Each structure stands twice: as C-alpha cells, then as structure tokens.
Amino acid sequence: MAPSDPRGYLMAIHQWHHPPPSSLPEVTPPVLCCPPLCLDIPTGLLSPCPGWRDVAKRCSCSAGSRDRHRAPARGDRCVAGHDLLLSRWRAVWSVPRQPRQHGSPIPATPHRRAEPPQHRFAFAHPLLQPDIPVTPPRCPGRRLGKLRQAGRGAWRWGQRRGRPRRREERCRGVGYTFMNGAAPPAIAVRRGGRQQRAAAGGAPRRVPFPFPAPMAAGRRAPPEPGGAPVLLQGVFGVGPGPGAASCSLVLTARELQVRRPGGSSGGSAGPDAAFRLADCVSSAAFPAAAAAACFSLVCYPFRGPRWGSPARQRLERTFRVYRGPDAEGNLRIAQAWSRRIRELSVPAVPVQDGDTYGVLPRPCRALVLLNPQSGAGRALEDFQAVVQPMLAEAEVAASVFITERPHHAHEKVRDEDLSQWDTLVVMSGDGLLYEVVNGLMERPDWDEAMKKPLCILPGGSGNALAASINYYAGNDHVAKKKLLTNCTFILCKGLHTQMDLVSLSTASGKRLFSFLGFGWGFISDVDIDSEKYRWLGNARFTLGTLQCLAKLRVYQGRLSYLPVVPPADPPEPVPNSRIVLPAGTGGAGSLPPDSLLVPLGQPVPAHWTVVPEEEFVTVYAIYQSHLGTNLLMAPAARPHDGCIHLFYLKAGIGRAALLRIFLAMARGTHLDLNCPHLCYVPVRAFRLEPRTAAGIMTVDGEALASEPVQGQVHGRLCRVVCGS
C-alpha cells in the first residue's frame, strides 16, 4: 500500500539514490511495500506512477495469466515495482525515444553506428544497486527476431549469431525486459551477418548487477575462476587426416572443451565447443597413418528443432594425436584420453535415502525380446535402424529373441538360464513386458531373477512405460523414433533402480503381477476395441476413443480402497524378504504374501474406504506416470513411490466433459479442470466388485474377464533401467 506521507517518501527515495554528504544522517532504504516510481530521464526526477496499482496488478499476476511477461506500457514509464522484481526476478528499464539528444554520440560511419548515451536509472528496490550507468539498446523493432529487417545497426544480445530467442527477449517500444535483474553480458551490433563491438574504444560496458547475467537458450555458462579442475589437456588435430587444423582440448569431470588455437584457455571466456560427458556413450582409440593415433567420442546431445521438442542426435568427433614418429607413444596418449572419457561418462549413482541405484557393467550382455507384430509391425526394422547401432557403440552385446506366438516370451524367461545376461530388454509394447514379469515371478528363484534389470524400448502402440521412463529422466515429451532414441540412450548409460509391482488376485483364483495399471470401463473398452486398428499405431486410441464416446456406457459395481497413510504417521517399511508369512504359505521360493488383503468372499476391513456411488464410467488404477505415449495420467507417480494412483469417473458425466478430460490429460492438467465426476486418490490396496459380467477389464493392456479383483502394491519388487 502507498505510504502515508508521499512527499516525505519521495524525498527518502531521492536521497537514497543520491546519497547526501557524510555530515547528514543516513537515509533508510524504502520498505518493500512502496509503489513503483516513474523516472523522467531528461530531468532525473522521481514521481509516483499514476497507474501503479494497475501496473502492479499486471506484473504480479498468477503463473497462468497470459500477461505475466508484460513490461510496463509506454504511458507508465515506471520501474515495475517490488511484485515484479521479487516474484519474476526481472528489472525493467526505460529507453528514451530520442537517445541522441543526450551525451556525445560518435559520428556514424559505414561500419559503425553512433553509440547511445549513458543514462542513470534508479530502481525502487533495495536489492538493486542505485545509479548504475547502463547502455540501453536501440530497438527499432517489436521483437528481436525481426531486428534484421528493422534496419542496420539493430542492437541485440549475445556473442554468437543464430542462437534461439527467448520469449523474454523482446523490445517493448519504450521498455526492455531481461531476466534475473541483470544487464546483458555484452551489447553487440550486427551488420551483414557479422558482429562488431558497440563502443568505439573496446568492449561494451558490463553492468555490475548483483545477479548473474542470463544465458541464452541452449548456451553453456562460461567457466568461472576456480571451477571444475582440469584433468587432461593438450593440443591435437581435428579429424583423422594429417592435414587437419589443430585445437586445444581440456577435459574436466563434466565435459570436453574444445578451443581454437590462440583462444583463451580459461577465465571468463568460454570454449568454442563443449561436449557433455553425460551425453557420451562411447570413446575409442585406434592407430592412424603416418605413425599417428586417434581417439573419438560419440555423444547424443539434445538438439532443439525449430518446432517441437528437442531430441537426441548422434554427434561423433575424432581427434588426431601426433607427438613425433613414436607410434606406440601416440597410441598410449590416445588410449589414455579415451579411457578417461569412458570412465567419466559412466553415470554417477544418485545418493538418496531409501533408493538403491546401480549401473550395468561394461561390456554388457543383453537379451532382447522382440515382438515383430507389435504396434504397426515396425519393431524389427526400428531395432535394426536405431537401436542396434547405438548398442554396438556402447559395448552392449545384444542377443535377439523374436517371439512367434502369444506367451512365447513368458515361457522363455521362465525356463531359461538368465545368468548369461546382465539385463533383459523388451522391444515391443507393454503387453510383452507383462509376459516377462509374470514369467519371472513363476520361476523357483524368482527373488534372484527379479534382481535382473529390465529395460523397455518402445515398439508397440501405447508404450506407456517407455513414456514414463522418459518422463522420469526429465526429458521433454516425444514420441515414435525420438522416444525410441531416448530410451535406447538410457539403456546405453546403464543406470537402473527399483520399481514397484502390484499383485492382483481374481475371484477365479488367478494371481497376476502388474507394473503399469489395472482398468475397467471406458479406458479398457478403448484399449481392447481398438485392437482391429493396430496398423494405425498410436492413432488407434484416438479412433477408439471417438467410437466409445458415441456409445458411452455405465458400469455398476462396488469400489473399495485402503488410502495411503498420511505422512505424519508413516508405517515402518518392512522388506518383502522379512515379511512373516501366514501358516502354510512359507518356504523357499514362495511369492510375497498380500498382507493388506482379505479373501474376496469376506467384506473389506473396517479401516478401508467404500465409495458410496456404484455406477461408474471408468475405473483405472495406475502405478506409472503415463497411460500412453500422449497421456500423462499421474504426473506425481514415480517408479518406487509405493503407491497406487486410483482414478474413477462417476456416472452422469457428459461426452463433451469426458473429451475435455482426455484432451487435458495429454498435458497432465486433467485434475485442474475440477470436474466433479473425476475422483483421484492415492491408495495402497483396492478392491473392485462388478455387479454383472458385462464390460472388459485390462491388466497392463491385456484383456481380463470381468470378475471381482483386488490388489495391493509391493514396493521395490523388481529393477528397471531408468534415467539419471
């Protein structure tokens, strides 16, 4: 709110920005609730902004507002106030309409424009240094992306041309907005595709704000003094040929830096190129002609396209070592660099409470179970084109087993000696991995077999687990071959962790183990009814959804569940190996008991919750984040959170509202719709008792007869290859 004495308040602001002599008492900085101020540049006077309430309202809007990036308008001409500076971490500074009226401009020449004058801008915030001379950019265009057509001498940020523009980097007519409350690291002039320094006598002025300068999207921050220590360095040729140009290499714990000859070897100047070792999958050394040697590295960094999400693309670089006619000495140097790069590219095992991670050995032996008929029928072709070359580069020896009939993979992993492989890879949809999990659980040594890391490569239609693994790794949403490349890269890195399984018991006496989800109703109908459109790939679910919407049905049944214990009173976790088995069920090789469940013929315990409604459109219990490649159903799910995410839709919802829910599920915002018919609750166990045999049930995408079912989660029962 505004101060009670505006005149005294303005005097305090003015004296704080223009300190009085030492004989006068020190002026206290203004409080944070002060209104924004307008600065008249020609006169240097401060005055309250006439529309400061409206400006503050726009600047402190919520994250979902479309005006959250808006700078003050031309008529405001104010510093944007505390709400903007604290919540958005930006400083806004005004640019005069005619900057050449002040200062002494340099005469324009064919190769140099006049330098804008220096001005002093007062910021109404104690965190920003007052009276800082800055060089405002002269922006004739509305967006920096259009400055090329705006005219010669357009001012812009950056030190490399062609970099992507951020939404925050916009010219607002009389205002300019930049992130973190910092000034640009350098202001350069672009003419004819080249950059020249703006000032006539050297580099542009750097403004000493207390916050670090923002970095452009996709740019690496320059090394700081006293940063990562240098492990290896040297001068080598670029490429295997003897006539290649030389470069300086610097190897740190995180990246391999490449510098041109004569470039800066440290300080604030960054390298000309840098290869992140986290993106590296292999490195090799080999002899070359003329007693030289070479070492190479293969990386898969993210490359952002003009449209869409960034995807990993293969990048290989070779460097030539020649220290004289000693061929063995050159080869030893190349081998030392290659060996060190391989050691540093191994992912670091995360240190987290209760989580156990591991890394696959190198070289690695993998059994690949591949279903050539899954999805659109391109699994084998995609494996040969994308997966096999990457595995060969990462020293993963793959033994491919092609399934020929249903339950073929189930029989293979149940009867095979698995000691000859380090991991089991499934190149198919989620249904084949469901067979593998249940085949492993039928082995007499199931507890040892489940310690073998499992890996999923998307080759089917839904690919829910592959999309979840990609989501857990922090990657952007991708599909098709981009998703396959991301999952294969995760396999090449070899990091694996624990994953929960859910034990399902049916009224007919079956016991199944599920890793993805259990469904009944609308979602299961879409999954099974769209099987005839399998040749469409993932698009089959869109067509199936439209068909099931046209004949929307309601299912009757009783749903009960055991909610997750609140964090204030968590139960003590007991490993499955130490669970006391009921009488008559113990012994070596026995499966983990369902200690939270009672027989289906008995009522649920009193501490369970029974849903009062008995008419549903769909019920789905999911344990991963994604229901499909494009459906983010449980954004908070993790592989080993010990939780079942239970969703159910009550009867009475319209077709339009149901369609909006599934459209929002593509972004994971379906719960933000606050639909009264959609309910979500995290549980540890559940029971579903259909009134009739009508309807379809699915377990991990596989059909199941409609009958009473109950299940509970078993934490950390298997292992899965995941991202870091």
mmCIF file of N, CA and C in Angstrom, residues 447-515:
data_model
loop_
_atom_site.group_PDB
_atom_site.id
_atom_site.type_symbol
_atom_site.label_atom_id
_atom_site.label_comp_id
_atom_site.label_asym_id
_atom_site.label_seq_id
_atom_site.Cartn_x
_atom_site.Cartn_y
_atom_site.Cartn_z
ATOM 1 N N ASP A 447 13.033 -64.504 -6.682
ATOM 2 C CA ASP A 447 13.621 -63.374 -5.960
ATOM 3 C C ASP A 447 14.959 -62.975 -6.541
ATOM 4 N N GLU A 448 15.750 -63.939 -7.041
ATOM 5 C CA GLU A 448 17.010 -63.614 -7.699
ATOM 6 C C GLU A 448 16.781 -63.138 -9.127
ATOM 7 N N ALA A 449 15.805 -63.740 -9.796
ATOM 8 C CA ALA A 449 15.535 -63.352 -11.177
ATOM 9 C C ALA A 449 15.022 -61.919 -11.265
ATOM 10 N N MET A 450 14.258 -61.474 -10.267
ATOM 11 C CA MET A 450 13.714 -60.117 -10.312
ATOM 12 C C MET A 450 14.773 -59.061 -10.027
ATOM 13 N N LYS A 451 15.972 -59.460 -9.620
ATOM 14 C CA LYS A 451 17.065 -58.516 -9.462
ATOM 15 C C LYS A 451 17.726 -58.185 -10.794
ATOM 16 N N LYS A 452 17.382 -58.950 -11.831
ATOM 17 C CA LYS A 452 17.925 -58.666 -13.158
ATOM 18 C C LYS A 452 17.237 -57.416 -13.702
ATOM 19 N N PRO A 453 17.977 -56.356 -14.045
ATOM 20 C CA PRO A 453 17.325 -55.123 -14.530
ATOM 21 C C PRO A 453 16.554 -55.358 -15.824
ATOM 22 N N LEU A 454 15.353 -54.818 -15.875
ATOM 23 C CA LEU A 454 14.514 -54.867 -17.061
ATOM 24 C C LEU A 454 14.596 -53.530 -17.788
ATOM 25 N N CYS A 455 14.478 -53.583 -19.107
ATOM 26 C CA CYS A 455 14.515 -52.366 -19.919
ATOM 27 C C CYS A 455 13.412 -52.451 -20.965
ATOM 28 N N ILE A 456 12.728 -51.349 -21.189
ATOM 29 C CA ILE A 456 11.661 -51.282 -22.180
ATOM 30 C C ILE A 456 12.073 -50.330 -23.293
ATOM 31 N N LEU A 457 11.941 -50.782 -24.537
ATOM 32 C CA LEU A 457 12.153 -49.952 -25.715
ATOM 33 C C LEU A 457 10.837 -49.876 -26.468
ATOM 34 N N PRO A 458 10.352 -48.690 -26.784
ATOM 35 C CA PRO A 458 9.018 -48.568 -27.377
ATOM 36 C C PRO A 458 8.962 -49.160 -28.780
ATOM 37 N N GLY A 459 8.122 -50.178 -28.929
ATOM 38 C CA GLY A 459 7.903 -50.787 -30.233
ATOM 39 C C GLY A 459 6.454 -51.125 -30.471
ATOM 40 N N GLY A 460 5.577 -50.708 -29.547
ATOM 41 C CA GLY A 460 4.163 -51.027 -29.669
ATOM 42 C C GLY A 460 3.335 -49.799 -29.964
ATOM 43 N N SER A 461 2.064 -49.863 -29.536
ATOM 44 C CA SER A 461 1.137 -48.759 -29.792
ATOM 45 C C SER A 461 1.074 -47.784 -28.626
ATOM 46 N N GLY A 462 0.885 -48.324 -27.404
ATOM 47 C CA GLY A 462 0.748 -47.450 -26.240
ATOM 48 C C GLY A 462 2.067 -46.940 -25.705
ATOM 49 N N ASN A 463 3.007 -47.870 -25.441
ATOM 50 C CA ASN A 463 4.337 -47.518 -24.940
ATOM 51 C C ASN A 463 4.262 -46.655 -23.686
ATOM 52 N N ALA A 464 3.400 -47.052 -22.745
ATOM 53 C CA ALA A 464 3.189 -46.233 -21.551
ATOM 54 C C ALA A 464 4.419 -46.233 -20.654
ATOM 55 N N LEU A 465 5.011 -47.406 -20.415
ATOM 56 C CA LEU A 465 6.176 -47.449 -19.535
ATOM 57 C C LEU A 465 7.365 -46.724 -20.154
ATOM 58 N N ALA A 466 7.558 -46.835 -21.462
ATOM 59 C CA ALA A 466 8.656 -46.116 -22.117
ATOM 60 C C ALA A 466 8.467 -44.610 -21.989
ATOM 61 N N ALA A 467 7.243 -44.136 -22.151
ATOM 62 C CA ALA A 467 6.985 -42.705 -21.966
ATOM 63 C C ALA A 467 7.183 -42.293 -20.520
ATOM 64 N N SER A 468 6.865 -43.182 -19.570
ATOM 65 C CA SER A 468 7.083 -42.865 -18.156
ATOM 66 C C SER A 468 8.567 -42.793 -17.834
ATOM 67 N N ILE A 469 9.349 -43.730 -18.344
ATOM 68 C CA ILE A 469 10.797 -43.702 -18.111
ATOM 69 C C ILE A 469 11.400 -42.427 -18.692
ATOM 70 N N ASN A 470 10.964 -42.052 -19.876
ATOM 71 C CA ASN A 470 11.433 -40.792 -20.474
ATOM 72 C C ASN A 470 11.021 -39.592 -19.626
ATOM 73 N N TYR A 471 9.847 -39.656 -19.026
ATOM 74 C CA TYR A 471 9.364 -38.574 -18.158
ATOM 75 C C TYR A 471 10.163 -38.523 -16.859
ATOM 76 N N TYR A 472 10.464 -39.674 -16.270
ATOM 77 C CA TYR A 472 11.246 -39.698 -15.031
ATOM 78 C C TYR A 472 12.652 -39.149 -15.250
ATOM 79 N N ALA A 473 13.192 -39.341 -16.456
ATOM 80 C CA ALA A 473 14.532 -38.848 -16.753
ATOM 81 C C ALA A 473 14.581 -37.341 -16.941
ATOM 82 N N GLY A 474 13.433 -36.673 -16.902
ATOM 83 C CA GLY A 474 13.398 -35.224 -17.068
ATOM 84 C C GLY A 474 13.406 -34.759 -18.500
ATOM 85 N N ASN A 475 13.148 -35.653 -19.453
ATOM 86 C CA ASN A 475 13.140 -35.268 -20.866
ATOM 87 C C ASN A 475 11.778 -34.718 -21.269
ATOM 88 N N ASP A 476 11.772 -33.943 -22.325
ATOM 89 C CA ASP A 476 10.525 -33.430 -22.872
ATOM 90 C C ASP A 476 9.723 -34.555 -23.516
ATOM 91 N N HIS A 477 8.437 -34.295 -23.674
ATOM 92 C CA HIS A 477 7.570 -35.296 -24.280
ATOM 93 C C HIS A 477 7.910 -35.478 -25.753
ATOM 94 N N VAL A 478 8.185 -36.711 -26.136
ATOM 95 C CA VAL A 478 8.451 -37.058 -27.526
ATOM 96 C C VAL A 478 7.745 -38.370 -27.818
ATOM 97 N N ALA A 479 7.701 -38.750 -29.066
ATOM 98 C CA ALA A 479 7.034 -39.979 -29.483
ATOM 99 C C ALA A 479 7.807 -40.594 -30.643
ATOM 100 N N LYS A 480 7.401 -41.792 -30.987
ATOM 101 C CA LYS A 480 7.922 -42.530 -32.135
ATOM 102 C C LYS A 480 9.445 -42.701 -32.022
ATOM 103 N N LYS A 481 10.186 -42.361 -33.082
ATOM 104 C CA LYS A 481 11.618 -42.648 -33.086
ATOM 105 C C LYS A 481 12.393 -41.767 -32.121
ATOM 106 N N LYS A 482 11.888 -40.588 -31.829
ATOM 107 C CA LYS A 482 12.552 -39.762 -30.825
ATOM 108 C C LYS A 482 12.476 -40.416 -29.457
ATOM 109 N N LEU A 483 11.329 -40.973 -29.128
ATOM 110 C CA LEU A 483 11.200 -41.690 -27.861
ATOM 111 C C LEU A 483 12.060 -42.939 -27.862
ATOM 112 N N LEU A 484 12.134 -43.633 -28.980
ATOM 113 C CA LEU A 484 12.989 -44.814 -29.071
ATOM 114 C C LEU A 484 14.456 -44.450 -28.887
ATOM 115 N N THR A 485 14.885 -43.341 -29.457
ATOM 116 C CA THR A 485 16.281 -42.912 -29.288
ATOM 117 C C THR A 485 16.565 -42.551 -27.841
ATOM 118 N N ASN A 486 15.642 -41.852 -27.177
ATOM 119 C CA ASN A 486 15.845 -41.500 -25.772
ATOM 120 C C ASN A 486 15.945 -42.737 -24.895
ATOM 121 N N CYS A 487 15.055 -43.719 -25.104
ATOM 122 C CA CYS A 487 15.081 -44.929 -24.281
ATOM 123 C C CYS A 487 16.321 -45.769 -24.566
ATOM 124 N N THR A 488 16.758 -45.816 -25.812
ATOM 125 C CA THR A 488 17.986 -46.542 -26.124
ATOM 126 C C THR A 488 19.198 -45.867 -25.500
ATOM 127 N N PHE A 489 19.215 -44.551 -25.502
ATOM 128 C CA PHE A 489 20.302 -43.833 -24.832
ATOM 129 C C PHE A 489 20.322 -44.137 -23.340
ATOM 130 N N ILE A 490 19.151 -44.204 -22.714
ATOM 131 C CA ILE A 490 19.091 -44.558 -21.292
ATOM 132 C C ILE A 490 19.653 -45.954 -21.069
ATOM 133 N N LEU A 491 19.364 -46.883 -21.978
ATOM 134 C CA LEU A 491 19.938 -48.229 -21.869
ATOM 135 C C LEU A 491 21.451 -48.191 -22.046
ATOM 136 N N CYS A 492 21.948 -47.373 -22.954
ATOM 137 C CA CYS A 492 23.402 -47.283 -23.159
ATOM 138 C C CYS A 492 24.104 -46.730 -21.923
ATOM 139 N N LYS A 493 23.487 -45.812 -21.213
ATOM 140 C CA LYS A 493 24.093 -45.290 -19.991
ATOM 141 C C LYS A 493 24.056 -46.326 -18.877
ATOM 142 N N GLY A 494 23.001 -47.144 -18.791
ATOM 143 C CA GLY A 494 23.013 -48.312 -17.910
ATOM 144 C C GLY A 494 22.603 -48.083 -16.478
ATOM 145 N N LEU A 495 22.043 -46.945 -16.135
ATOM 146 C CA LEU A 495 21.622 -46.713 -14.751
ATOM 147 C C LEU A 495 20.284 -47.410 -14.506
ATOM 148 N N HIS A 496 20.155 -48.132 -13.391
ATOM 149 C CA HIS A 496 18.908 -48.834 -13.091
ATOM 150 C C HIS A 496 18.560 -48.654 -11.621
ATOM 151 N N THR A 497 17.268 -48.746 -11.327
ATOM 152 C CA THR A 497 16.752 -48.552 -9.981
ATOM 153 C C THR A 497 15.616 -49.532 -9.732
ATOM 154 N N GLN A 498 15.000 -49.431 -8.557
ATOM 155 C CA GLN A 498 13.926 -50.330 -8.182
ATOM 156 C C GLN A 498 12.584 -49.819 -8.688
ATOM 157 N N MET A 499 11.638 -50.752 -8.823
ATOM 158 C CA MET A 499 10.306 -50.409 -9.296
ATOM 159 C C MET A 499 9.278 -51.253 -8.546
ATOM 160 N N ASP A 500 8.135 -50.648 -8.282
ATOM 161 C CA ASP A 500 7.050 -51.338 -7.587
ATOM 162 C C ASP A 500 6.292 -52.242 -8.553
ATOM 163 N N LEU A 501 5.710 -53.300 -8.006
ATOM 164 C CA LEU A 501 4.773 -54.162 -8.715
ATOM 165 C C LEU A 501 3.502 -54.270 -7.884
ATOM 166 N N VAL A 502 2.401 -54.536 -8.551
ATOM 167 C CA VAL A 502 1.108 -54.697 -7.892
ATOM 168 C C VAL A 502 0.646 -56.128 -8.100
ATOM 169 N N SER A 503 0.286 -56.783 -7.004
ATOM 170 C CA SER A 503 -0.238 -58.145 -7.035
ATOM 171 C C SER A 503 -1.752 -58.084 -7.145
ATOM 172 N N LEU A 504 -2.303 -58.719 -8.173
ATOM 173 C CA LEU A 504 -3.744 -58.750 -8.420
ATOM 174 C C LEU A 504 -4.264 -60.167 -8.221
ATOM 175 N N SER A 505 -5.339 -60.282 -7.470
ATOM 176 C CA SER A 505 -5.991 -61.573 -7.219
ATOM 177 C C SER A 505 -7.415 -61.494 -7.737
ATOM 178 N N THR A 506 -7.848 -62.528 -8.480
ATOM 179 C CA THR A 506 -9.182 -62.569 -9.052
ATOM 180 C C THR A 506 -10.036 -63.593 -8.324
ATOM 181 N N ALA A 507 -11.349 -63.503 -8.549
ATOM 182 C CA ALA A 507 -12.272 -64.445 -7.911
ATOM 183 C C ALA A 507 -12.091 -65.861 -8.429
ATOM 184 N N SER A 508 -11.558 -66.023 -9.636
ATOM 185 C CA SER A 508 -11.326 -67.354 -10.193
ATOM 186 C C SER A 508 -10.044 -68.003 -9.688
ATOM 187 N N GLY A 509 -9.294 -67.337 -8.835
ATOM 188 C CA GLY A 509 -8.095 -67.923 -8.247
ATOM 189 C C GLY A 509 -6.799 -67.522 -8.912
ATOM 190 N N LYS A 510 -6.823 -66.651 -9.896
ATOM 191 C CA LYS A 510 -5.590 -66.235 -10.557
ATOM 192 C C LYS A 510 -4.863 -65.207 -9.708
ATOM 193 N N ARG A 511 -3.536 -65.220 -9.814
ATOM 194 C CA ARG A 511 -2.710 -64.181 -9.202
ATOM 195 C C ARG A 511 -1.753 -63.648 -10.249
ATOM 196 N N LEU A 512 -1.845 -62.369 -10.515
ATOM 197 C CA LEU A 512 -1.067 -61.723 -11.558
ATOM 198 C C LEU A 512 -0.253 -60.594 -10.957
ATOM 199 N N PHE A 513 0.854 -60.275 -11.626
ATOM 200 C CA PHE A 513 1.714 -59.170 -11.201
ATOM 201 C C PHE A 513 1.742 -58.138 -12.320
ATOM 202 N N SER A 514 1.456 -56.918 -11.941
ATOM 203 C CA SER A 514 1.294 -55.830 -12.907
ATOM 204 C C SER A 514 2.294 -54.725 -12.596
ATOM 205 N N PHE A 515 2.806 -54.086 -13.648
ATOM 206 C CA PHE A 515 3.766 -52.988 -13.490
ATOM 207 C C PHE A 515 3.206 -51.655 -13.949
#
